[in-house]
Steps between C-alpha positions, in 0.01 A plus 500: 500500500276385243295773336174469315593626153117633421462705853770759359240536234187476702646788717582704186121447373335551889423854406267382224321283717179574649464588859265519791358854538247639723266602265418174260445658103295206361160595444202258588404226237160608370267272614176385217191353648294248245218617393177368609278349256257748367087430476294670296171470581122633510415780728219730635426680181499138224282305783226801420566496155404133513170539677425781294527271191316237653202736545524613215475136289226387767254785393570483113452134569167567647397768269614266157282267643184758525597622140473132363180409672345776292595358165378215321752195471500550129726813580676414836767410370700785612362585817622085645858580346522805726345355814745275479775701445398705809430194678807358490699822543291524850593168577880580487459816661405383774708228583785741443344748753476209735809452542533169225622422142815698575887361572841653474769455204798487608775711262854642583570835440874655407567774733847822540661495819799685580709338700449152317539365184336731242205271493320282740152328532178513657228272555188659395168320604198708301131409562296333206161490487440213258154505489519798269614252257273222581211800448682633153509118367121490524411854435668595235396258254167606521556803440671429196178293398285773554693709254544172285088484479481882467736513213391126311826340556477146312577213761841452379598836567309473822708162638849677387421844735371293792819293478737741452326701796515212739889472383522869588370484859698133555827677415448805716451275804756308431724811431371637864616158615834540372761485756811657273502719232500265223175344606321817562593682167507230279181386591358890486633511147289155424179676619553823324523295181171325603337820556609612154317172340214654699511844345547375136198276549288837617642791276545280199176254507313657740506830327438316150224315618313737710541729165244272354251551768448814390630896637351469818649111592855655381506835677398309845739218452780726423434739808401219755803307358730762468398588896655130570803480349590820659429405842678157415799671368529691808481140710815400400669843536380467920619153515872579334510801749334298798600136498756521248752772643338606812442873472157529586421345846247216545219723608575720230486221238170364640315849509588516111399141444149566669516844331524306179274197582224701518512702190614239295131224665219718643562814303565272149206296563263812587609655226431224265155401674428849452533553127442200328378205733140584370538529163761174478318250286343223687661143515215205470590130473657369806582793694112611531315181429747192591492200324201502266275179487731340208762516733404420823502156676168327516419206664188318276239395694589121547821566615359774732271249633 
């Protein structure tokens, strides 16, 4: 009889096989559900923030406009910047509480679980109102060139702070924009060195200037000026906590943006209205006359004939 020389040794070894039992010992295969994509987004509490700031920029709007009706042009100069800084702070506060100049930006986030790999990742959709920056682009230059005007800021210095401003907001939209974190930081960093070209400009030749414009000039421009680089220090600080890493939730971020809106238009521009609006020096030529006879067009009689 032929014998299979391995079943002697499979018999031998059928002890250390395993076999059937009543009671099966393997233990059920965790099982991980994906995660569903996560949207941050504006609730109850940011969509009354928003018509709160609206109000508020509609009636500074109207009551700039009462405050430079009772002024002669000469010194009005002032009183149009901050009508239309309010102006165009109510425009974009109410499209925003509208419902429009808002999208999502779309981001994934690194997340722990357990019973995966160490890491895994989220899509993260987070609501951005871009209208803000659309109403920082043209707000925010004017308010620089009311403190350029307060403080005597030569033209040259004038152009560089607008630019550099302008550069500032660009980069922080862009940075919002950002879908990874490359885009979002690097472009942060780019503003934050615009903003610094910004403070030089006021601390350095604003302060210098307004110096020569006697005690009074300088103690205003450095409180008044002082009051806006704080509250645009702290901008950046909401968006990095906000936008940038997602710690504070969308309403949360837009109650401190309206928060800061309004301290940093209608307070600013009452404030400086209030104290030295009337006793800025008046601006002839152009701005209160127009084009004088030498340099308007004339038609001569013939040719009018």
């Amino acid at each position: 009889m032929l014998v299979d020389p391995v079943m002697p040794q499979y018999t031998k070894l059928s002890s250390l096989l395993p076999t059937a039992t009543a009671h099966p010992s393997v233990a059920p295969i965790p099982t991980v559900i994906p995660d569903l994509p996560v949207y941050q987004e504006l609730g109850h509490a940011g969509h009354v923030a928003l018509w709160v700031g609206f109000i508020i920029m509609l009636l500074s709007t109207l009551a700039f406009i009462s405050m430079a009706w009772r002024v002669p042009v000469e010194k009005r100069v002032f009183h149009i910047i901050a009508t239309f800084i309010a102006a165009f702070a109510t425009i974009s506060y109410f499209g925003m509480a509208t419902g429009g100049g808002n999208s999502f930006v779309h981001t994934i986030a690194s997340k722990y679980h357990k019973h995966t790999d160490p890491v895994h990742h989220i899509d993260v959709f987070r609501q951005l109102f871009w209208a803000r920056y659309v109403d920082w682009l043209l707000t925010t230059p004017l308010i620089l060139l009311s403190l350029a005007l307060l403080a005597g800021l030569n033209g040259a210095d004038i152009l560089v702070t607008l630019v550099a401003d302008a550069a500032m907001i660009l980069t922080g939209l862009f940075a919002a924009l950002g879908e990874t974190k490359g885009q979002r930081w690097g472009f942060y960093t780019i503003a934050w060195l615009a903003y610094l070209i910004v403070v030089y400009q006021l601390v350095v030749g604003g302060r210098r200037n307004a110096s020569r414009r006697g005690t009074g000039t300088a103690r205003l421009f450095g409180a008044v000026g002082g009051f806006i680089l704080i509250l645009w220090t702290i901008y950046p600080i909401i968006w990095a906590l906000g936008a940038g890493k997602g710690k504070l939730s969308v309403d949360c971020e837009i109650i401190w943006y309206v928060v800061l809106d309004v301290l940093a238009k209608p307070v600013f521009a009452i404030w400086l209205l209030s104290t030295h609006a009337r006793t800025a020096p008046t601006i002839e030529g152009f701005w209160s006359h127009g084009l004088n006879n030498e340099g308007a067009l004339r038609l001569d009689d013939d040719e009018a004939a």
